[in-house]
Tab-separated table of C-alpha atoms in Angstrom:
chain	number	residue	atom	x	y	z
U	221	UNK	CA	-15.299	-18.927	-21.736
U	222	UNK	CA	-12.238	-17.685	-23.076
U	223	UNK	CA	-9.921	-15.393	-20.698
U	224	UNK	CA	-9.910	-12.478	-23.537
U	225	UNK	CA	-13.743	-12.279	-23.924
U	226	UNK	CA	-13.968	-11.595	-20.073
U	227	UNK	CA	-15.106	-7.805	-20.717
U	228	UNK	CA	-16.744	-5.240	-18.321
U	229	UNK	CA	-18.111	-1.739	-19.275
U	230	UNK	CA	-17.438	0.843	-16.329
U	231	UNK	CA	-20.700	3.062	-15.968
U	232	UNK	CA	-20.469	3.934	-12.127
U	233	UNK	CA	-19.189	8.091	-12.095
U	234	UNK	CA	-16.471	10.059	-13.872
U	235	UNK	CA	-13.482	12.317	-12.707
U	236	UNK	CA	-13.668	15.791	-13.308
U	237	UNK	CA	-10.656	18.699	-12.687
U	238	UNK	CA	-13.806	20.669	-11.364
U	239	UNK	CA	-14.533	17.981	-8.925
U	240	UNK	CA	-11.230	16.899	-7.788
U	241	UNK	CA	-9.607	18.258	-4.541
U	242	UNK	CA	-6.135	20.303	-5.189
U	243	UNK	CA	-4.667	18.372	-2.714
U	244	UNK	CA	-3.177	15.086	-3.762
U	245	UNK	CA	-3.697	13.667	-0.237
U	246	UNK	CA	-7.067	15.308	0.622
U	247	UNK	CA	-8.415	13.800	-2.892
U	248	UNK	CA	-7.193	10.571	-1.577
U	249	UNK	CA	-8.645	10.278	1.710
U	250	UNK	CA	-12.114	11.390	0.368
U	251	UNK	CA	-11.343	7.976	-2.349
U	252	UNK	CA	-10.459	6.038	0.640
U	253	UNK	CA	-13.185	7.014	2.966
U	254	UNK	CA	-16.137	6.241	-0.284
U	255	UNK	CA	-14.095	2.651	-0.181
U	256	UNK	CA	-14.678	2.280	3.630
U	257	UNK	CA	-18.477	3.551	3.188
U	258	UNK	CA	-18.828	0.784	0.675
U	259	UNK	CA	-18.240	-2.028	3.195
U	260	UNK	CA	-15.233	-3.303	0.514
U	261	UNK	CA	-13.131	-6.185	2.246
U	262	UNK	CA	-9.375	-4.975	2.784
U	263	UNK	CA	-9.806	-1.460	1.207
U	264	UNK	CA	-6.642	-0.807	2.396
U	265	UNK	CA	-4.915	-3.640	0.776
U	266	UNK	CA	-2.455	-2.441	-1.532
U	267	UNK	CA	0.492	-3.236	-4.169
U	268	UNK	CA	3.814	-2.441	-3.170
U	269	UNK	CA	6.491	-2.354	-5.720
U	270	UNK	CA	9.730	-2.533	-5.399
U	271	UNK	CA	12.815	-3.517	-7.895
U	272	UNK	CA	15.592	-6.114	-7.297
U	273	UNK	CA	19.471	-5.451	-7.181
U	274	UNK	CA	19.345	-6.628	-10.815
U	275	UNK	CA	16.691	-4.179	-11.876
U	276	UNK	CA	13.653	-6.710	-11.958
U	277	UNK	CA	10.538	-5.626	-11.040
U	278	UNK	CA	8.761	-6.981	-7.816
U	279	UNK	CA	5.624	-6.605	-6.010
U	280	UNK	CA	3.251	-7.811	-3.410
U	281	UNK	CA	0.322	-6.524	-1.063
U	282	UNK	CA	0.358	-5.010	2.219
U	283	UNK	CA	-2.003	-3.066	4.464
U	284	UNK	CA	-2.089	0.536	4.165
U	285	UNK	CA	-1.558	1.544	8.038
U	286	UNK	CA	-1.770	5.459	8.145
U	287	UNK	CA	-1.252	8.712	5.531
U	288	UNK	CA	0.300	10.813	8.210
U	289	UNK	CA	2.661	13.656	7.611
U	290	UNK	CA	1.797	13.736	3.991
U	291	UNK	CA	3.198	10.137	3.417
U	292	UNK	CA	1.881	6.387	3.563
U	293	UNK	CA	2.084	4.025	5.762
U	294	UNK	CA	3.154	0.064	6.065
U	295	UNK	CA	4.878	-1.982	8.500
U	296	UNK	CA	6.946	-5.415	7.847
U	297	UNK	CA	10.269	-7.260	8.475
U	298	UNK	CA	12.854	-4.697	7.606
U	299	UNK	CA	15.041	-8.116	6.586
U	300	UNK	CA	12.775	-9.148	4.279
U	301	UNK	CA	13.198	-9.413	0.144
U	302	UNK	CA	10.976	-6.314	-0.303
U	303	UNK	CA	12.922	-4.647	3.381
U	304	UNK	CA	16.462	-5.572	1.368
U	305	UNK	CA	15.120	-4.333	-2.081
U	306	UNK	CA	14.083	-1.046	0.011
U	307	UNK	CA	17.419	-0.683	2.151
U	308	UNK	CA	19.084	-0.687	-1.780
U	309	UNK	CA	16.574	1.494	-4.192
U	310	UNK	CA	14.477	3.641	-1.371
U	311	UNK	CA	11.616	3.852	-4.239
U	312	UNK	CA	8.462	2.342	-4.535
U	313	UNK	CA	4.836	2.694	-6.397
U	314	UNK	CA	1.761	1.661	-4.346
U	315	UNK	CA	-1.371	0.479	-6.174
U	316	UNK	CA	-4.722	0.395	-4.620
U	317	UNK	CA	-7.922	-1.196	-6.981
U	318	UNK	CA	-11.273	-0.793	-5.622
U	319	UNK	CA	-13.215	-2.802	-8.458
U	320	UNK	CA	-16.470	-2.156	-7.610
U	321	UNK	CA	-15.809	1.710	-7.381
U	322	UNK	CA	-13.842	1.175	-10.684
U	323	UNK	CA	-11.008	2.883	-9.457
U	324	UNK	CA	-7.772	2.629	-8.789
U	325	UNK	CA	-4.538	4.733	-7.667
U	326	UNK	CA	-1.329	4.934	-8.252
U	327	UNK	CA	1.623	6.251	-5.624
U	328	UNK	CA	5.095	6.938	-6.754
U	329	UNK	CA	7.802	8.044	-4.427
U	330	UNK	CA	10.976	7.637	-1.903
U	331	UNK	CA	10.881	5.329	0.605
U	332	UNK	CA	12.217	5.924	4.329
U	333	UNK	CA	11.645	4.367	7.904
U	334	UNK	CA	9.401	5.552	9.883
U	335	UNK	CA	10.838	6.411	13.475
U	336	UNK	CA	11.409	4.104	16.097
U	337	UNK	CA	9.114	5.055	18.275
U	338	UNK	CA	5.996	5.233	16.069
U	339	UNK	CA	7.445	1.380	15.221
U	340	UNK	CA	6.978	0.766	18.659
U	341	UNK	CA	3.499	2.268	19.492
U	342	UNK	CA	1.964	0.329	16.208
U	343	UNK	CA	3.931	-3.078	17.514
U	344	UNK	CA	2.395	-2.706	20.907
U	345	UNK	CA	-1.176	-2.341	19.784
U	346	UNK	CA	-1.111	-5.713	17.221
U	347	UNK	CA	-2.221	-8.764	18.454
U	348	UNK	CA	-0.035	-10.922	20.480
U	349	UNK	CA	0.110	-13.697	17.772
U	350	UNK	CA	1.363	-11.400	15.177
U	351	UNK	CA	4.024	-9.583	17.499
U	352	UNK	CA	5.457	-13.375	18.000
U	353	UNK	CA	5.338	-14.062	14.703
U	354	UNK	CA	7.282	-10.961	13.751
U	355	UNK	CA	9.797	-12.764	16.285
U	356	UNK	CA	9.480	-16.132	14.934
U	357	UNK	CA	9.564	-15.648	11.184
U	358	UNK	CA	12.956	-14.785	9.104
U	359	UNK	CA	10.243	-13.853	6.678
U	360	UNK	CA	11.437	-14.661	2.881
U	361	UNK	CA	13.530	-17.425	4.171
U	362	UNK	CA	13.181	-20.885	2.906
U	363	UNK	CA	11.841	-23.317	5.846
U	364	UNK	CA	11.475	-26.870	5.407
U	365	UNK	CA	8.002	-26.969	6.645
U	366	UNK	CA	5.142	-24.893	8.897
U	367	UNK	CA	5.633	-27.431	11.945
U	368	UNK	CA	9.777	-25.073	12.208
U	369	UNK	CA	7.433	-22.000	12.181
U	370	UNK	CA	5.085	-23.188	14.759
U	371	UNK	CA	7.951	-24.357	17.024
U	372	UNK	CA	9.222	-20.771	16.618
U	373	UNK	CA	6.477	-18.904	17.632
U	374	UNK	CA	6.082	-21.475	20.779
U	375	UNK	CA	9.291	-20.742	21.658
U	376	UNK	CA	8.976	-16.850	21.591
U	377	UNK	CA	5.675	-17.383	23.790
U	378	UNK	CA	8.150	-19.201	26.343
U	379	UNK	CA	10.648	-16.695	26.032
U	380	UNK	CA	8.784	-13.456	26.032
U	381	UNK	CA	5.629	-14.779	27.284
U	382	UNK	CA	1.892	-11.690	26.370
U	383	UNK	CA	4.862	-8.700	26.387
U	384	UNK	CA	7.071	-9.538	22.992
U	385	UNK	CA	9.108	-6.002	22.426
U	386	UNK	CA	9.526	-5.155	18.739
U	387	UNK	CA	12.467	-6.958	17.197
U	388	UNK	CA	14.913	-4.417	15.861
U	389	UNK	CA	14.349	-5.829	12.386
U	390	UNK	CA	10.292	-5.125	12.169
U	391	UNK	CA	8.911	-1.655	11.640
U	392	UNK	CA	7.491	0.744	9.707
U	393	UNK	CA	8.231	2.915	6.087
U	394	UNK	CA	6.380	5.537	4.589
U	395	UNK	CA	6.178	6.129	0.918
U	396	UNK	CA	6.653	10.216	0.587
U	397	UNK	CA	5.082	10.900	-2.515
U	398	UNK	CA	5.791	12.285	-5.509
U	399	UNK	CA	3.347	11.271	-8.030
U	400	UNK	CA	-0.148	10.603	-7.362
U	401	UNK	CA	-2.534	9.044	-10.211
U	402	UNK	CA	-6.139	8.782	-9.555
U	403	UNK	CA	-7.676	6.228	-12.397
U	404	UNK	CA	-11.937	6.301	-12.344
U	405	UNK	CA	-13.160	3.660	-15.237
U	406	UNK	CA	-15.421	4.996	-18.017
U	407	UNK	CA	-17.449	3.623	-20.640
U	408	UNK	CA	-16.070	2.403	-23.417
U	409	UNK	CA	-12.419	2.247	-22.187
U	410	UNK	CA	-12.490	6.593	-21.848
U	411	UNK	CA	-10.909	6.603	-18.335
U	412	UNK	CA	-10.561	9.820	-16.404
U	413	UNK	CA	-6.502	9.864	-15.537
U	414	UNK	CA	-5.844	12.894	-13.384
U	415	UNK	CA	-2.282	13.461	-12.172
U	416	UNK	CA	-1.038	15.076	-8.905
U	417	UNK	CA	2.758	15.491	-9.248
U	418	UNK	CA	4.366	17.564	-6.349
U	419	UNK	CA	6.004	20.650	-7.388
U	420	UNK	CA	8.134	22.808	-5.131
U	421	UNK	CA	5.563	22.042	-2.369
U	422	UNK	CA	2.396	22.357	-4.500
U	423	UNK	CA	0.332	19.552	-6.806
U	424	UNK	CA	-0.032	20.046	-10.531
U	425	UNK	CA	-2.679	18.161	-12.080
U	426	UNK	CA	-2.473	17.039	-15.416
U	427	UNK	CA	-5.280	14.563	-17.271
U	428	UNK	CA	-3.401	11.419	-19.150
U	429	UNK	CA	-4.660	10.111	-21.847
U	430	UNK	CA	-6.708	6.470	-20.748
């Protein structure tokens, strides 16, 4: 089988103005919440990209952790490659792809920190092995093998013992969004594109082209 015969034809539904919510954020929680119903693993996985001081693209996943206040929601090492890319270029796009939906958005916008103390009340409520991690891991860093990580984390369990605080270089950002692209597959490669783009306070939708 040759990668470029690998072909699917994308029959499930279709994306209507008619049937889509005005509100960019409404329209995706109702997306997220038919992701959930369908039992998909990680539906909050999602692509974050980010660009380098040099102007290369970069990207990885993380977990969606909250919409709130009209934004989204992730949490990592703010000293990491994607927290230093961040601290430069405050932008980012967000990608979610629920294949067997066949859909898929996009999330285009500024970048900030979420505040200390919601940083804090997420921290508190992850398991303990993750909140020594987060103290044990100058994540990005090159290490010269697991068995330095594992000593780490031992030694932040000795040192903080079930009570780790939240290092001051983990927390949270929210993406504040500016563009929002909702993508539903169609047969024969006729995708419904609808675009939410905030205006003064208000979404315009627009249908792109597949």
């Amino acid at each position: 089988m040759k990668i470029a015969d690998l072909r699917q034809e994308y029959m499930r539904a279709g994306l209507a103005e008619a049937d889509a919510l005005p509100d960019a954020l409404l329209q995706f929680e109702r997306w997220f919440k038919d992701a959930l119903a369908a039992d998909l693993p990680l539906a909050n996985a999602m692509t974050l990209a980010t660009v380098s001081a040099a102007g290369a693209p970069d990207a990885r996943i993380v977990l969606l952790k909250g919409v709130e206040d009209g934004s989204f929601v992730f949490y990592t090492n703010y000293e990491s490659r994607k927290g230093r890319q961040l601290a430069a270029a405050p932008q980012a796009c967000l990608v979610f792809f629920w294949a067997p939906l066949e859909r898929q958005v996009r999330i285009e916008g500024r970048v900030e920190k979420v505040p200390a103390t919601d940083s804090d009340a997420y921290f508190a409520g992850r398991p303990l092995g993750a909140r020594l991690s987060a103290h044990a891991s100058a994540q990005s860093a090159v290490v010269s093998g697991r068995e330095i990580l594992e000593s780490a984390v031992k030694a932040e369990k000795e040192k903080h013992g079930d009570n780790p605080p939240r290092p001051v270089h983990w927390g949270g950002y929210r993406v504040v969004p500016a563009r929002i692209e909702f993508w539903q597959g169609r047969e024969n490669r006729l995708h419904d594109r609808l675009l939410y783009t905030s205006v003064q306070g208000a979404w315009r939708i627009e249908r792109l082209a597949p």
